[in-house]
C-alpha positions as a LaTeX table, in Angstrom:
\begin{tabular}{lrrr}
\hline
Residue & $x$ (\AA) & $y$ (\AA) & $z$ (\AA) \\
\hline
Unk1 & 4.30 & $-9.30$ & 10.51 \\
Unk2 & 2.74 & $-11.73$ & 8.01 \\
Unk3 & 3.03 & $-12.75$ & 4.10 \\
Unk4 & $-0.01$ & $-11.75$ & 2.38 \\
Unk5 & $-0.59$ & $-12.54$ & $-1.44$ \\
Unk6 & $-1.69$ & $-9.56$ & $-3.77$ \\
Unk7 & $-1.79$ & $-9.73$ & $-7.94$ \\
Unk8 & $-0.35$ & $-7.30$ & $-9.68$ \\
Unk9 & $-0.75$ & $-6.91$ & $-13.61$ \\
Unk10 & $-1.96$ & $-10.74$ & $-13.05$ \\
Unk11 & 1.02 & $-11.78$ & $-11.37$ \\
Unk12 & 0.61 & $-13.17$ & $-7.54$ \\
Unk13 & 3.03 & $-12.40$ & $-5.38$ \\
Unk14 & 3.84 & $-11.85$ & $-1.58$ \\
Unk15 & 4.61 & $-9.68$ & 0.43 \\
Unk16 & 5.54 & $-9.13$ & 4.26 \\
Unk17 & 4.10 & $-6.24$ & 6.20 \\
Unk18 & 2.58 & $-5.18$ & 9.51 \\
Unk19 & $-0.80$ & $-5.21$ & 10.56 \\
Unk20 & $-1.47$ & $-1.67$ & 10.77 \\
Unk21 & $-0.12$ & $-1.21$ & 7.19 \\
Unk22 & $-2.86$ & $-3.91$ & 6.19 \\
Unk23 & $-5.21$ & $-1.82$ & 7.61 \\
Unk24 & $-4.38$ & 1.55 & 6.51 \\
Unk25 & $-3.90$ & $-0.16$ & 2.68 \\
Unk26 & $-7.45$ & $-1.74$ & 2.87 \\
Unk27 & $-8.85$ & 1.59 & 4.56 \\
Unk28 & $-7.41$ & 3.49 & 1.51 \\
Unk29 & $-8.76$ & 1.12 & $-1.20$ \\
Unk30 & $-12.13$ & 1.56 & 0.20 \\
Unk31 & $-12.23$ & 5.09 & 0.21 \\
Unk32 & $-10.70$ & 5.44 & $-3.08$ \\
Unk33 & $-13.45$ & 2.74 & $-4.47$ \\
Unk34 & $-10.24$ & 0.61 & $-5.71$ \\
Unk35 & $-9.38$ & $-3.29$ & $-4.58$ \\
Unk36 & $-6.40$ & $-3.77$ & $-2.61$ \\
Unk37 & $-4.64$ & $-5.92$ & $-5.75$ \\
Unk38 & $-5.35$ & $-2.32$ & $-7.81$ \\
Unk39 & $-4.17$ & 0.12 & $-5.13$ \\
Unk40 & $-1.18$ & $-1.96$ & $-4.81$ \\
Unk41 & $-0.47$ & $-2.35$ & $-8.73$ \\
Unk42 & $-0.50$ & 1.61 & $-8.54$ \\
Unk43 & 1.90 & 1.82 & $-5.84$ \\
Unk44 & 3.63 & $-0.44$ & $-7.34$ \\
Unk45 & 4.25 & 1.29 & $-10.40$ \\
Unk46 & 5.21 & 4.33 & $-9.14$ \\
Unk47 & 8.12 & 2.56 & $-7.04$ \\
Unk48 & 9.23 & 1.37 & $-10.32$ \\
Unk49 & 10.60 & 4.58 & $-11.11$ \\
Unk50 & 11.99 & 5.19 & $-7.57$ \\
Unk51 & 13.72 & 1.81 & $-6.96$ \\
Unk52 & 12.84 & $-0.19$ & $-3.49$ \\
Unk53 & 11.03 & $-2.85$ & $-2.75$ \\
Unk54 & 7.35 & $-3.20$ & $-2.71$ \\
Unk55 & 6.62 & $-3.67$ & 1.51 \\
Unk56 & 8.53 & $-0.12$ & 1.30 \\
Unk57 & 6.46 & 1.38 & $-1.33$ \\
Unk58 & 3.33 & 0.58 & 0.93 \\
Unk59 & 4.57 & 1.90 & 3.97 \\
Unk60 & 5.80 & 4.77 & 2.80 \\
Unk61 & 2.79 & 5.38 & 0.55 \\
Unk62 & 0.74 & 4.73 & 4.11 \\
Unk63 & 2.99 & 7.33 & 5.80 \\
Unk64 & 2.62 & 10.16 & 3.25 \\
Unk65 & $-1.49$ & 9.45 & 3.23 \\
Unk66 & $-1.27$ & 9.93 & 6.63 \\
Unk67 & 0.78 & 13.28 & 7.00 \\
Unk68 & $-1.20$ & 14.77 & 4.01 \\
Unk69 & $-4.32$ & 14.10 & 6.06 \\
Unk70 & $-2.34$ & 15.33 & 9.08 \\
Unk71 & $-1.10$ & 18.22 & 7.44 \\
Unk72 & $-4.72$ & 19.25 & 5.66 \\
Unk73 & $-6.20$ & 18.84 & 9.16 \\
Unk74 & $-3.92$ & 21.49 & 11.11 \\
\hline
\end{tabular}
């Protein structure tokens, strides 16, 4: 696990997460035509309403990508 930096809403901050979560997040941003700082600054604001911390947000908004694509797939 490492700290990366992001900016959200101009505001640098950090944030711990695995690897493979990187890589999904930067995966997503690309295919979405977003930066990572915006893809995380709209994850971010949706956790707002749901409470939790940010490296949860991302994961969880990695997991549910995933099983969408899973699920579209089968």
């Amino acid at each position: 696990m490492r700290k990366r930096s992001v900016t959200i809403d101009g505001h640098r901050t950090s944030i711990s997460l695995e690897d493979a979560f990187w890589t999904e997040l930067l995966a997503l941003s690309g295919e979405r035509g977003l930066s990572l700082n915006a893809l995380v600054t709209e994850i971010d604001r949706g956790r707002a309403e749901s409470g939790g911390n940010l490296s949860s947000a991302l994961r969880l908004h990695v997991l549910g990508e995933l099983k969408r694509r899973t699920i579209s797939r089968a």
